Each structure stands twice: as C-alpha cells, then as structure tokens.
Amino acid sequence: MAKRDKTSSRPRNPEVSKPLRKPNPDGAPTAPARSGPKAPPSVRKDIPAAPSGSSHAFWESKRGVASMEDARDWLMARGIDDVECITPDLAGVARGKMMPAKKFVDNTSLALPSALFMHTISGEYPEETGEFRYSPNDGDLKLVPDLSTLCAVPWETDPTAQVICDLVDQTGVAVGYTPRNVLKHVIGLYEERGWKPVIAPEIEFYLVSKNADPDYPLTPPIGRSGRQIQSGQSYSIGGVNEFDELIDDIYDYSDAQGLEIDTLIHEEGAAQLEINLRHGDPVELADQVFLFKRTIREAAMAHDIYATFMAKPIQGQPGSAMHIHQSVIDRETGRNIFSNGDGGPSDLFHHFIGGMQKYVPAALIMMAPYVNSYRRLTHGMAAPTNCEWGFDNRTTAFRVPTSDPEGRRVENRLPSSDTNPYLSIAASLACGYLGMVEAIMPTDPTERTANEDGEISLPRGLLEAVAIFEGEKALHDVLGRDFVVTYAGIKRGEHETFMQVISPWEREFLLLQV
C-alpha cells in the first residue's frame, strides 16, 4: 500500500484528543487532503450530479434515503450490484441475506428463521430452561429494511450497499426479543412521558497480531516502527501514529458510510484504541456502533492484523469498555431535563442516577454479556466494580462529567466493548427511566477513589448475573418479558458451553498437585 498523505486531520496535539475532521462553516465534516490508492468501486468519487432541476436531496447522500424509489436512484447512481440486508442478533453479530440490487428495490420479501436469534455466540442451540422455549415450528421472521441506514460497504471490491433491517412476525408485529426492537421499546417509554434520551458512546478495542490457534495468548501487533507495541501509551499521539495507514482506512470506510467519528485516542493498553462518537439518537448511535465494529475489523484484517472488542483480550492489560454518556431532553422545549432553570441539577437528574444505582446490577448481563466480561470487572483494574457515582470521578460506575447546564449528563462506565450496543444502551436507559418514574434518590456523590477498597457490589460472574436479571420484575416490563426469558436462556447455554473447556490455569495448578 502506498504511503498516505500526512495532512489528514487526525489528532496531533499530545495534550488533548482533537476532532478527526474539522467542520465546515455550515457544520458538515470535511475530508482531509489525501493521496494513496484509489478507493474501491463502492466508495468511488464519480457519483453523477443530480439531474437538472432535481429536488432529490438524497442524490449525493452517503447514508440514508426516504423511500424505495429514492433507493432505486441512489443505487443506480453508484452502480451498486448487491445489497446486504443485515440485522444484529443478540450478540450483535450481523445476520441477514445478500441480494441483487434490482431485487431489493422490487421489495422482494426477506425472512430469517426465528431460531437464529436463540443460539449462543458459539452457534449452538441451548437446552430449554426456565421459561426459555423455542418456537415449535421455527417460523420465519420478516426483515424490514430501514432505508435511513442505507449506505455503502466500502471494503468490498464490487459495488455493494448495506441496509439495517428490523424484524417483524408474519402479521407485521415487531419481534420483541430482537435487539433493535428492544431498544425501540425503551425509547417508546420515554416518548410516552414527553422525553427524548440522547446518548454518546465511547468504544475501546485492541489491535492484536493474527492468531489462528485459540490455545495461544493474543499478542500486540508490530507497528510502523517495526517493534511490538507496548502498554502505557494513554493519549500518546506516537502510539496512534504506529497505525497511520490502518487509521486512514478506518476514516475512509467511515466517511463512505456516513459515519461520524468525534475523536480517536490511544488508550492505556498495548495497541488499545478508543473511538468516540457524536451524541444523538440512541437507535441511530447503536446502528453506528454496530457498523463501526464491522468496519474496524475489516480495516484491520486488510492490514493483516485483528481488531478485537473482547472485554479482556490480553492478561495483565486493561479491559475494553463501551462507556455510554446519557442525557434526556424535553421533546417539546428541547431543554435538558437534568438541569433546572437556574442551572442546578434537577430532581430528575438525581432520580436517573438513583435508578442506575438500583437496577444496573440486575441489568449487568446486558452490559457484560460473556464469561470474559467479568475478567474486566475485577478489583485492582481500571474498570469500576461498584455502583457509586460522583462528579468527574472516573473510579465510579456513574460519572457526571464537568459541563454547562445544557450538557449535563451521566456517563455509565460499566458496559464492556463486547456488548451488543442496542442491548447495553437499552439496559442503561431502562434503569435511568425506572429511577425517574419511581423517583428513586441516589446515595451521596463520592469524591474518594471508589474502586480501591476491594468491595465489588456487582454480580461476579455470568450465572449470578443471569439469576439477578431474571428475578428483577421491573426489568420485565421495560425490556419485554419475551426478551428477558430468551436472553437469559441463551446466556445459561453459553455458560454450559464454557464449562466444557479446560483452561491453562487448571492444567498448570491442578495437573500434578491435586
């Protein structure tokens, strides 16, 4: 690959992370000056100008159209051959079907078997336990494209587009246990109260050397310096620059899909990076995280390395989180309801935190969904192990960043990066919603280092988290009972699969001593 032009607007000031792209006067992001290999066909720049007199504002849009007629023109203008109709399963993995663009715009019916949303991360179908049951006929669920998500698949060599789909049953009713519908249900509860939640996610991930044998530990990759990357690189611009060409490709792929990165930094771990997204609508931001994960993995593999969102991929290194910044605005006035007229924190602000403190331990399975997730939530690591809250205190689970009254928000620092973004955002907002509806008061904010006392006030493992999740009836109402019993059954199945694997620790300490 040819060396890239270094005039791109990645952060260069070692004191602070900067926006990846400087805004135009009208607020739209601009692409940096670039040189290098020609973009693949699906991100080509030779899109024809809109016809004279055309009112179609979507013509040059990189992301989203309003109707299937617009989609037809959008696809034709780009010479798109194929369309990937995708939807996140309960693990956040993209499932779906690919079809010719001509068939897509003809509204060809698409369906997936319901059991596809009832298998484990390893692809197995768990035993029916508790209230978890399979459909007796494994009937089809219909894919309904959300045309606002239509965009290019920039890493494909043939011109390809993708669209995120919702799932409905044969009567057209939304399937309550699918991730996008779970989040939409929670947002609907806010809407009934005249509220609109706003979120901004921060996603951490590791770059690692390719590893074909899962028995061997993951190792940091070789950077452009020719040396293996070391830890202790927090906010290091040099650490980011070790992967300049890969990051350039992430920018290009993101830009081609109409995805907006706010900032990118190097985190504490060896080759651990963090991407922050701009605040906005929860469903739209969950869609972006869903696509960003796919984008980053594809960009990394093109450079012969892996990108992993495991919560704890490397022993002795920090874990990876997906922090969620949350605020709520009044739908009529646009005012942040976390602030009073005088600029002080409102009762609803405190109730939101109170709900997080009371209900997040029960919803933790949606924010820490795998056995590996709980390796991150251990004493002595950077991740919180408590339900404390505080002002600008990163050792608490719920941090209130310094801001003006309009920007007052609550950061949930518990979710790990392995989480399904739709489910972790839904869980976090559901807990805050319950707090506001039930007028739950939080504890006093803490200024101490909350994760140094060795106390862990959260579930310590997957099975404990599942049991607490199933037992909290308040979550059944805000998340939907169908989802709760389905998700719990899958997680129990995943734990049983994990228990069949003998770990290196067991071979090392038990083989010759017990």
Short mmCIF file of C-alpha atoms in Angstrom, two decimals:
data_model
loop_
_atom_site.label_atom_id
_atom_site.label_comp_id
_atom_site.label_asym_id
_atom_site.label_seq_id
_atom_site.Cartn_x
_atom_site.Cartn_y
_atom_site.Cartn_z
CA MET A 1 0.00 0.00 0.00
CA ALA A 2 1.32 3.44 -0.88
CA LYS A 3 2.22 5.74 1.97
CA ARG A 4 -0.61 8.07 2.90
CA ASP A 5 -0.51 11.86 2.86
CA LYS A 6 0.10 13.06 6.41
CA THR A 7 -2.01 16.20 6.04
CA SER A 8 -5.07 14.36 7.39
CA SER A 9 -6.71 15.93 10.41
CA ARG A 10 -6.08 13.18 12.95
CA PRO A 11 -5.21 14.47 16.43
CA ARG A 12 -1.61 15.70 16.59
CA ASN A 13 -1.59 17.67 19.83
CA PRO A 14 -0.31 15.33 22.56
CA GLU A 15 -2.15 17.32 25.23
CA VAL A 16 -5.68 16.56 24.08
CA SER A 17 -7.53 14.47 21.54
CA LYS A 18 -8.86 16.51 18.63
CA PRO A 19 -11.81 16.03 16.28
CA LEU A 20 -10.86 13.81 13.41
CA ARG A 21 -12.28 16.16 10.85
CA LYS A 22 -12.54 19.92 11.11
CA PRO A 23 -16.07 21.17 10.45
CA ASN A 24 -17.02 23.40 7.56
CA PRO A 25 -18.63 26.72 8.44
CA ASP A 26 -22.01 25.06 7.89
CA GLY A 27 -21.14 22.32 10.36
CA ALA A 28 -20.60 19.49 7.90
CA PRO A 29 -17.41 17.44 8.29
CA THR A 30 -14.73 17.84 5.66
CA ALA A 31 -12.48 15.09 4.37
CA PRO A 32 -8.75 15.64 4.84
CA ALA A 33 -6.42 16.08 1.89
CA ARG A 34 -5.24 12.67 0.85
CA SER A 35 -3.13 10.68 -1.53
CA GLY A 36 -2.78 6.96 -1.97
CA PRO A 37 -4.52 4.06 -3.67
CA LYS A 38 -7.82 4.56 -5.43
CA ALA A 39 -10.90 3.75 -3.36
CA PRO A 40 -12.71 0.53 -4.22
CA PRO A 41 -15.75 0.87 -6.51
CA SER A 42 -18.27 1.04 -3.68
CA VAL A 43 -16.70 4.28 -2.39
CA ARG A 44 -15.80 5.78 -5.72
CA LYS A 45 -15.98 9.54 -6.09
CA ASP A 46 -17.50 9.69 -9.59
CA ILE A 47 -21.13 9.78 -8.49
CA PRO A 48 -23.02 11.76 -11.13
CA ALA A 49 -24.50 15.12 -10.28
CA ALA A 50 -28.22 15.28 -9.62
CA PRO A 51 -30.33 15.85 -12.72
CA SER A 52 -31.02 19.48 -13.58
CA GLY A 53 -33.91 20.76 -11.51
CA SER A 54 -33.97 17.67 -9.31
CA SER A 55 -35.21 18.19 -5.77
CA HIS A 56 -33.78 14.90 -4.55
CA ALA A 57 -31.57 15.98 -1.65
CA PHE A 58 -30.59 12.34 -1.16
CA TRP A 59 -28.77 12.13 -4.50
CA GLU A 60 -25.31 12.73 -3.06
CA SER A 61 -26.16 11.47 0.43
CA LYS A 62 -23.72 8.91 1.78
CA ARG A 63 -26.24 7.49 4.22
CA GLY A 64 -29.98 7.03 4.08
CA VAL A 65 -32.89 7.65 1.72
CA ALA A 66 -36.57 8.31 2.33
CA SER A 67 -38.28 5.79 0.05
CA MET A 68 -37.68 2.71 -2.07
CA GLU A 69 -37.96 4.91 -5.17
CA ASP A 70 -35.14 7.05 -3.82
CA ALA A 71 -33.19 3.91 -3.00
CA ARG A 72 -33.51 2.77 -6.63
CA ASP A 73 -31.98 6.05 -7.87
CA TRP A 74 -29.31 6.05 -5.13
CA LEU A 75 -28.18 2.52 -6.02
CA MET A 76 -28.20 3.18 -9.76
CA ALA A 77 -26.17 6.38 -9.37
CA ARG A 78 -23.45 4.38 -7.63
CA GLY A 79 -23.58 1.33 -9.87
CA ILE A 80 -24.40 -0.89 -6.88
CA ASP A 81 -24.64 -4.57 -7.81
CA ASP A 82 -25.55 -6.16 -4.46
CA VAL A 83 -27.30 -5.17 -1.25
CA GLU A 84 -26.57 -6.74 2.14
CA CYS A 85 -29.76 -6.80 4.25
CA ILE A 86 -28.39 -7.17 7.77
CA THR A 87 -29.70 -7.18 11.31
CA PRO A 88 -27.93 -7.63 14.66
CA ASP A 89 -28.52 -10.89 16.51
CA LEU A 90 -28.47 -11.00 20.31
CA ALA A 91 -24.66 -11.00 20.29
CA GLY A 92 -24.55 -8.01 17.92
CA VAL A 93 -23.33 -10.18 15.02
CA ALA A 94 -24.58 -9.12 11.59
CA ARG A 95 -27.02 -11.69 10.21
CA GLY A 96 -29.02 -11.46 7.03
CA LYS A 97 -29.07 -12.03 3.29
CA MET A 98 -27.37 -10.58 0.24
CA MET A 99 -29.38 -9.95 -2.89
CA PRO A 100 -29.04 -8.22 -6.28
CA ALA A 101 -29.86 -4.53 -6.11
CA LYS A 102 -32.66 -4.97 -8.68
CA LYS A 103 -34.43 -7.50 -6.47
CA PHE A 104 -34.00 -5.30 -3.40
CA VAL A 105 -35.78 -2.29 -4.95
CA ASP A 106 -38.59 -4.57 -6.09
CA ASN A 107 -39.44 -5.10 -2.40
CA THR A 108 -38.60 -8.79 -2.53
CA SER A 109 -39.76 -10.45 0.70
CA LEU A 110 -36.93 -11.45 3.03
CA ALA A 111 -37.11 -13.72 6.06
CA LEU A 112 -34.88 -15.39 8.65
CA PRO A 113 -35.71 -18.36 10.93
CA SER A 114 -36.67 -17.36 14.46
CA ALA A 115 -34.17 -19.82 15.99
CA LEU A 116 -31.36 -17.68 14.56
CA PHE A 117 -32.00 -15.31 17.47
CA MET A 118 -31.90 -18.06 20.04
CA HIS A 119 -28.43 -19.54 19.62
CA THR A 120 -25.25 -18.92 21.57
CA ILE A 121 -22.17 -16.99 20.46
CA SER A 122 -20.63 -20.35 19.51
CA GLY A 123 -23.59 -21.15 17.25
CA GLU A 124 -25.18 -23.78 19.47
CA TYR A 125 -28.82 -24.03 20.48
CA PRO A 126 -29.12 -24.28 24.28
CA GLU A 127 -31.49 -26.56 26.14
CA GLU A 128 -34.87 -25.15 27.07
CA THR A 129 -34.57 -23.98 30.67
CA GLY A 130 -36.72 -21.86 32.96
CA GLU A 131 -39.23 -20.07 30.72
CA PHE A 132 -36.95 -20.18 27.67
CA ARG A 133 -38.67 -22.02 24.82
CA TYR A 134 -38.17 -22.33 21.07
CA SER A 135 -40.94 -21.71 18.58
CA PRO A 136 -42.46 -25.16 17.88
CA ASN A 137 -42.29 -24.61 14.13
CA ASP A 138 -39.18 -22.36 13.94
CA GLY A 139 -41.24 -19.96 11.84
CA ASP A 140 -39.86 -17.13 9.74
CA LEU A 141 -39.30 -13.57 10.87
CA LYS A 142 -39.56 -10.91 8.19
CA LEU A 143 -36.74 -8.44 7.52
CA VAL A 144 -37.99 -4.86 7.09
CA PRO A 145 -35.26 -2.56 5.70
CA ASP A 146 -34.77 0.76 7.48
CA LEU A 147 -33.89 2.88 4.45
CA SER A 148 -32.43 5.63 6.64
CA THR A 149 -29.46 3.27 7.20
CA LEU A 150 -28.72 2.52 3.52
CA CYS A 151 -25.03 3.09 2.81
CA ALA A 152 -22.01 1.65 1.00
CA VAL A 153 -19.93 -1.35 2.03
CA PRO A 154 -16.59 0.32 1.29
CA TRP A 155 -14.30 -2.67 1.79
CA GLU A 156 -15.98 -4.76 -0.90
CA THR A 157 -14.26 -4.83 -4.31
CA ASP A 158 -17.61 -5.00 -6.14
CA PRO A 159 -20.00 -2.05 -5.63
CA THR A 160 -22.07 -3.16 -2.64
CA ALA A 161 -24.52 -1.47 -0.29
CA GLN A 162 -25.88 -2.45 3.12
CA VAL A 163 -29.07 -1.67 4.98
CA ILE A 164 -30.02 -2.46 8.58
CA CYS A 165 -33.34 -4.26 8.97
CA ASP A 166 -35.93 -4.58 11.72
CA LEU A 167 -37.70 -7.87 12.39
CA VAL A 168 -41.45 -8.44 12.43
CA ASP A 169 -43.57 -11.58 12.60
CA GLN A 170 -45.87 -12.78 9.83
CA THR A 171 -48.59 -10.36 10.96
CA GLY A 172 -46.22 -7.37 10.88
CA VAL A 173 -45.82 -7.04 14.66
CA ALA A 174 -42.33 -6.14 15.90
CA VAL A 175 -40.49 -9.15 17.38
CA GLY A 176 -39.90 -8.14 20.98
CA TYR A 177 -36.79 -10.20 21.70
CA THR A 178 -34.66 -8.82 18.83
CA PRO A 179 -32.10 -6.17 19.85
CA ARG A 180 -33.18 -3.19 17.75
CA ASN A 181 -36.79 -3.67 18.81
CA VAL A 182 -35.80 -3.91 22.49
CA LEU A 183 -34.11 -0.51 22.27
CA LYS A 184 -37.03 0.98 20.34
CA HIS A 185 -39.42 -0.25 23.04
CA VAL A 186 -37.41 1.54 25.74
CA ILE A 187 -37.30 4.74 23.67
CA GLY A 188 -41.09 4.47 23.30
CA LEU A 189 -41.47 4.55 27.08
CA TYR A 190 -39.52 7.81 27.17
CA GLU A 191 -41.70 9.23 24.38
CA GLU A 192 -44.87 8.47 26.35
CA ARG A 193 -43.52 10.75 29.09
CA GLY A 194 -42.59 13.51 26.65
CA TRP A 195 -38.89 12.74 26.98
CA LYS A 196 -36.17 12.08 24.43
CA PRO A 197 -32.94 10.37 25.54
CA VAL A 198 -29.64 11.44 23.99
CA ILE A 199 -26.52 9.29 24.15
CA ALA A 200 -22.88 9.31 23.06
CA PRO A 201 -20.88 6.05 23.14
CA GLU A 202 -17.13 5.62 23.54
CA ILE A 203 -15.78 2.30 22.20
CA GLU A 204 -12.44 0.80 23.20
CA PHE A 205 -10.78 -2.03 21.29
CA TYR A 206 -7.42 -3.73 20.83
CA LEU A 207 -5.35 -4.34 17.73
CA VAL A 208 -3.64 -7.74 18.02
CA SER A 209 -1.45 -9.93 15.87
CA LYS A 210 -3.27 -12.60 13.91
CA ASN A 211 -3.86 -15.69 15.98
CA ALA A 212 -5.07 -18.87 14.27
CA ASP A 213 -4.77 -21.10 17.37
CA PRO A 214 -7.05 -20.12 20.28
CA ASP A 215 -4.81 -22.05 22.72
CA TYR A 216 -2.15 -19.35 22.34
CA PRO A 217 -2.48 -15.95 24.09
CA LEU A 218 -3.08 -12.85 22.00
CA THR A 219 -0.10 -10.55 21.47
CA PRO A 220 0.20 -6.88 20.46
CA PRO A 221 0.92 -6.26 16.76
CA ILE A 222 4.00 -4.78 15.12
CA GLY A 223 3.61 -1.08 14.38
CA ARG A 224 5.21 1.00 11.65
CA SER A 225 8.33 1.30 13.85
CA GLY A 226 8.90 -2.43 13.32
CA ARG A 227 8.59 -3.10 17.05
CA GLN A 228 5.86 -4.77 19.06
CA ILE A 229 3.56 -2.19 20.66
CA GLN A 230 3.88 -1.73 24.42
CA SER A 231 1.35 -0.60 27.05
CA GLY A 232 1.38 2.72 28.91
CA GLN A 233 0.52 4.76 25.81
CA SER A 234 -2.52 6.69 27.10
CA TYR A 235 -3.28 9.65 24.82
CA SER A 236 0.02 9.08 23.02
CA ILE A 237 -0.04 10.53 19.51
CA GLY A 238 3.01 8.44 18.71
CA GLY A 239 1.01 5.36 19.71
CA VAL A 240 -1.77 6.33 17.28
CA ASN A 241 0.72 7.05 14.53
CA GLU A 242 2.09 3.50 14.76
CA PHE A 243 -1.01 2.52 12.77
CA ASP A 244 -1.39 5.55 10.49
CA GLU A 245 -2.38 3.67 7.36
CA LEU A 246 -4.88 1.46 9.17
CA ILE A 247 -6.47 4.50 10.83
CA ASP A 248 -6.59 6.28 7.47
CA ASP A 249 -8.59 3.34 6.13
CA ILE A 250 -10.93 3.45 9.13
CA TYR A 251 -11.55 7.15 8.34
CA ASP A 252 -12.19 6.42 4.68
CA TYR A 253 -14.50 3.49 5.36
CA SER A 254 -16.40 5.52 7.96
CA ASP A 255 -16.72 8.54 5.72
CA ALA A 256 -18.02 6.37 2.87
CA GLN A 257 -20.78 5.07 5.15
CA GLY A 258 -21.72 8.49 6.50
CA LEU A 259 -20.48 7.56 9.99
CA GLU A 260 -19.16 10.41 12.12
CA ILE A 261 -16.20 9.83 14.44
CA ASP A 262 -15.72 12.59 17.01
CA THR A 263 -12.26 11.75 18.38
CA LEU A 264 -9.76 8.89 18.42
CA ILE A 265 -7.17 8.29 21.13
CA HIS A 266 -4.67 5.64 22.21
CA GLU A 267 -5.73 4.06 25.48
CA GLU A 268 -3.60 2.57 28.29
CA GLY A 269 -3.29 -0.95 26.90
CA ALA A 270 -0.82 -2.12 24.26
CA ALA A 271 -2.34 -1.14 20.89
CA GLN A 272 -5.62 -0.28 22.63
CA LEU A 273 -7.57 2.48 20.88
CA GLU A 274 -10.79 4.34 21.64
CA ILE A 275 -13.23 5.93 19.22
CA ASN A 276 -15.79 8.45 20.45
CA LEU A 277 -18.98 9.13 18.54
CA ARG A 278 -21.00 12.34 18.49
CA HIS A 279 -24.09 12.48 20.68
CA GLY A 280 -27.51 11.81 19.19
CA ASP A 281 -30.49 9.48 18.95
CA PRO A 282 -29.94 6.15 20.76
CA VAL A 283 -31.09 3.92 17.89
CA GLU A 284 -29.01 5.82 15.35
CA LEU A 285 -25.93 5.66 17.60
CA ALA A 286 -26.44 1.94 18.25
CA ASP A 287 -26.61 1.47 14.47
CA GLN A 288 -23.32 3.35 14.15
CA VAL A 289 -21.57 1.24 16.80
CA PHE A 290 -22.89 -1.91 15.08
CA LEU A 291 -21.41 -0.73 11.77
CA PHE A 292 -18.22 0.66 13.33
CA LYS A 293 -17.32 -2.69 14.85
CA ARG A 294 -17.67 -4.33 11.46
CA THR A 295 -15.75 -1.50 9.79
CA ILE A 296 -12.82 -1.61 12.21
CA ARG A 297 -12.48 -5.39 11.95
CA GLU A 298 -12.46 -5.22 8.15
CA ALA A 299 -9.90 -2.38 8.09
CA ALA A 300 -7.63 -4.28 10.49
CA MET A 301 -7.76 -7.53 8.51
CA ALA A 302 -6.80 -5.63 5.37
CA HIS A 303 -3.55 -4.81 7.25
CA ASP A 304 -3.05 -8.43 8.34
CA ILE A 305 -3.97 -7.87 11.99
CA TYR A 306 -7.10 -8.37 14.09
CA ALA A 307 -9.24 -5.80 15.86
CA THR A 308 -10.96 -7.30 18.91
CA PHE A 309 -13.75 -6.00 21.11
CA MET A 310 -13.29 -8.68 23.76
CA ALA A 311 -13.68 -7.16 27.21
CA LYS A 312 -10.37 -8.65 28.42
CA PRO A 313 -8.35 -9.99 25.49
CA ILE A 314 -4.84 -9.91 27.00
CA GLN A 315 -3.91 -10.99 30.51
CA GLY A 316 -2.36 -8.19 32.55
CA GLN A 317 -3.64 -5.48 30.22
CA PRO A 318 -6.62 -3.15 30.88
CA GLY A 319 -10.03 -4.25 29.69
CA SER A 320 -12.04 -2.56 26.96
CA ALA A 321 -15.24 -0.65 27.73
CA MET A 322 -18.09 0.96 25.87
CA HIS A 323 -18.89 3.95 28.06
CA ILE A 324 -22.32 5.49 27.46
CA HIS A 325 -22.96 9.22 28.05
CA GLN A 326 -26.66 9.87 28.65
CA SER A 327 -28.92 12.88 28.97
CA VAL A 328 -32.65 13.43 28.49
CA ILE A 329 -34.39 16.37 26.83
CA ASP A 330 -37.97 17.57 26.85
CA ARG A 331 -39.46 16.72 23.46
CA GLU A 332 -41.44 19.97 23.24
CA THR A 333 -38.93 22.51 24.51
CA GLY A 334 -35.63 20.77 23.73
CA ARG A 335 -34.48 21.58 27.28
CA ASN A 336 -32.18 19.20 29.14
CA ILE A 337 -34.40 17.93 31.97
CA PHE A 338 -31.32 17.09 34.06
CA SER A 339 -30.95 20.85 34.76
CA ASN A 340 -33.26 23.33 36.49
CA GLY A 341 -33.93 26.82 35.19
CA ASP A 342 -31.23 28.21 37.48
CA GLY A 343 -28.67 25.79 36.02
CA GLY A 344 -28.57 23.44 39.01
CA PRO A 345 -29.15 19.68 38.84
CA SER A 346 -32.82 18.72 38.77
CA ASP A 347 -34.68 16.08 40.76
CA LEU A 348 -34.99 14.01 37.58
CA PHE A 349 -31.21 14.07 37.23
CA HIS A 350 -30.83 12.60 40.71
CA HIS A 351 -33.64 10.11 40.12
CA PHE A 352 -31.97 8.93 36.90
CA ILE A 353 -28.79 8.19 38.86
CA GLY A 354 -30.84 6.55 41.63
CA GLY A 355 -32.39 4.23 39.07
CA MET A 356 -28.97 3.36 37.70
CA GLN A 357 -27.72 2.51 41.16
CA LYS A 358 -30.73 0.33 41.98
CA TYR A 359 -31.26 -1.52 38.71
CA VAL A 360 -27.93 -1.71 36.83
CA PRO A 361 -26.69 -4.70 38.90
CA ALA A 362 -29.76 -6.62 37.69
CA ALA A 363 -29.26 -5.46 34.11
CA LEU A 364 -25.49 -6.02 34.10
CA ILE A 365 -25.82 -9.18 31.99
CA MET A 366 -26.78 -6.90 29.07
CA MET A 367 -23.67 -4.76 29.62
CA ALA A 368 -21.26 -7.59 30.48
CA PRO A 369 -22.65 -10.47 28.40
CA TYR A 370 -19.89 -13.13 28.46
CA VAL A 371 -17.71 -15.02 30.90
CA ASN A 372 -14.78 -12.93 29.69
CA SER A 373 -16.64 -9.70 30.52
CA TYR A 374 -16.28 -10.33 34.25
CA ARG A 375 -12.50 -10.60 33.97
CA ARG A 376 -12.61 -6.85 33.30
CA LEU A 377 -14.80 -6.09 36.33
CA THR A 378 -12.28 -7.15 38.96
CA HIS A 379 -10.59 -5.37 41.83
CA GLY A 380 -7.37 -3.55 41.06
CA MET A 381 -8.18 -2.84 37.42
CA ALA A 382 -9.29 0.45 35.87
CA ALA A 383 -12.93 -0.64 35.45
CA PRO A 384 -15.40 0.24 38.22
CA THR A 385 -16.59 -2.57 40.49
CA ASN A 386 -19.21 -0.53 42.32
CA CYS A 387 -22.45 1.41 41.90
CA GLU A 388 -21.10 4.68 43.24
CA TRP A 389 -21.49 8.00 41.46
CA GLY A 390 -19.52 11.23 41.55
CA PHE A 391 -18.69 14.43 39.75
CA ASP A 392 -15.81 13.90 37.31
CA ASN A 393 -14.79 10.78 39.25
CA ARG A 394 -13.58 8.02 36.91
CA THR A 395 -13.38 5.44 39.69
CA THR A 396 -17.18 5.37 39.99
CA ALA A 397 -19.62 3.41 37.87
CA PHE A 398 -21.63 6.53 37.11
CA ARG A 399 -19.60 9.64 36.40
CA VAL A 400 -21.00 13.13 35.90
CA PRO A 401 -18.57 14.95 33.60
CA THR A 402 -17.93 18.66 34.07
CA SER A 403 -20.25 20.59 31.76
CA ASP A 404 -22.58 23.54 31.42
CA PRO A 405 -26.24 23.01 32.43
CA GLU A 406 -27.32 22.24 28.85
CA GLY A 407 -24.71 19.49 28.61
CA ARG A 408 -25.36 17.87 32.00
CA ARG A 409 -25.18 14.10 31.52
CA VAL A 410 -24.43 10.81 33.25
CA GLU A 411 -21.69 8.50 31.98
CA ASN A 412 -22.24 4.80 32.57
CA ARG A 413 -18.74 3.30 32.77
CA LEU A 414 -19.76 -0.31 33.37
CA PRO A 415 -20.56 -1.70 29.87
CA SER A 416 -17.75 -3.59 28.18
CA SER A 417 -16.93 -3.29 24.48
CA ASP A 418 -18.08 -6.87 23.81
CA THR A 419 -21.65 -5.82 24.45
CA ASN A 420 -24.39 -5.63 21.86
CA PRO A 421 -24.76 -1.81 21.60
CA TYR A 422 -28.54 -1.96 21.21
CA LEU A 423 -28.92 -4.01 24.37
CA SER A 424 -26.44 -2.17 26.59
CA ILE A 425 -27.92 1.21 25.62
CA ALA A 426 -31.45 -0.14 26.17
CA ALA A 427 -30.48 -1.52 29.58
CA SER A 428 -28.77 1.66 30.71
CA LEU A 429 -31.66 3.89 29.62
CA ALA A 430 -34.20 1.48 31.12
CA CYS A 431 -32.55 1.73 34.53
CA GLY A 432 -32.49 5.53 34.39
CA TYR A 433 -36.12 5.56 33.24
CA LEU A 434 -37.21 3.42 36.20
CA GLY A 435 -35.38 5.78 38.53
CA MET A 436 -37.20 8.82 37.14
CA VAL A 437 -40.61 7.13 37.16
CA GLU A 438 -40.17 5.73 40.67
CA ALA A 439 -38.47 8.91 41.99
CA ILE A 440 -35.51 6.94 43.38
CA MET A 441 -32.98 9.04 45.24
CA PRO A 442 -29.29 8.15 44.84
CA THR A 443 -26.65 7.96 47.52
CA ASP A 444 -24.47 10.99 48.11
CA PRO A 445 -21.84 11.54 45.43
CA THR A 446 -18.36 10.35 46.35
CA GLU A 447 -15.03 12.09 45.89
CA ARG A 448 -12.94 9.14 47.04
CA THR A 449 -11.23 6.52 44.91
CA ALA A 450 -14.24 4.24 44.85
CA ASN A 451 -12.59 1.11 43.44
CA GLU A 452 -9.72 0.80 45.93
CA ASP A 453 -11.48 -0.73 48.92
CA GLY A 454 -11.71 -4.21 47.37
CA GLU A 455 -15.51 -4.26 47.60
CA ILE A 456 -17.35 -5.46 44.49
CA SER A 457 -21.05 -4.60 44.56
CA LEU A 458 -21.89 -6.22 41.23
CA PRO A 459 -22.53 -9.80 40.08
CA ARG A 460 -19.22 -11.66 39.98
CA GLY A 461 -19.97 -13.95 37.08
CA LEU A 462 -22.32 -14.87 34.27
CA LEU A 463 -24.69 -17.23 36.11
CA GLU A 464 -25.10 -14.88 39.06
CA ALA A 465 -25.85 -12.02 36.68
CA VAL A 466 -28.46 -14.11 34.82
CA ALA A 467 -30.23 -15.07 38.06
CA ILE A 468 -30.46 -11.46 39.23
CA PHE A 469 -31.62 -10.36 35.79
CA GLU A 470 -34.46 -12.89 35.70
CA GLY A 471 -35.51 -12.05 39.24
CA GLU A 472 -35.95 -8.29 38.74
CA LYS A 473 -39.59 -7.94 37.69
CA ALA A 474 -39.29 -4.21 36.95
CA LEU A 475 -36.97 -5.02 34.04
CA HIS A 476 -39.53 -7.41 32.54
CA ASP A 477 -41.90 -4.51 31.91
CA VAL A 478 -39.43 -2.02 30.43
CA LEU A 479 -37.48 -4.55 28.33
CA GLY A 480 -40.24 -7.02 27.49
CA ARG A 481 -40.74 -10.43 29.05
CA ASP A 482 -40.10 -12.28 25.77
CA PHE A 483 -36.66 -10.72 25.60
CA VAL A 484 -35.80 -11.38 29.26
CA VAL A 485 -36.57 -15.11 29.14
CA THR A 486 -34.92 -15.57 25.72
CA TYR A 487 -31.75 -13.72 26.64
CA ALA A 488 -31.43 -15.50 29.99
CA GLY A 489 -31.82 -18.91 28.34
CA ILE A 490 -29.10 -18.13 25.80
CA LYS A 491 -26.70 -16.92 28.49
CA ARG A 492 -27.19 -20.07 30.55
CA GLY A 493 -26.43 -22.08 27.44
CA GLU A 494 -23.24 -20.11 26.81
CA HIS A 495 -22.08 -20.76 30.35
CA GLU A 496 -22.61 -24.51 29.89
CA THR A 497 -20.54 -24.38 26.70
CA PHE A 498 -17.76 -22.51 28.52
CA MET A 499 -17.72 -25.11 31.30
CA GLN A 500 -16.75 -27.77 28.76
CA VAL A 501 -13.40 -26.04 28.12
CA ILE A 502 -10.35 -26.79 30.31
CA SER A 503 -8.30 -23.65 30.91
CA PRO A 504 -4.49 -23.29 31.09
CA TRP A 505 -4.86 -22.31 34.78
CA GLU A 506 -6.40 -25.69 35.55
CA ARG A 507 -3.65 -27.57 33.70
CA GLU A 508 -0.94 -25.51 35.37
CA PHE A 509 -2.07 -25.75 39.00
CA LEU A 510 -4.20 -28.89 39.16
CA LEU A 511 -2.48 -31.31 36.79
CA LEU A 512 0.25 -32.52 39.19
CA GLN A 513 -0.79 -31.11 42.56
CA VAL A 514 -4.30 -32.29 43.43
#
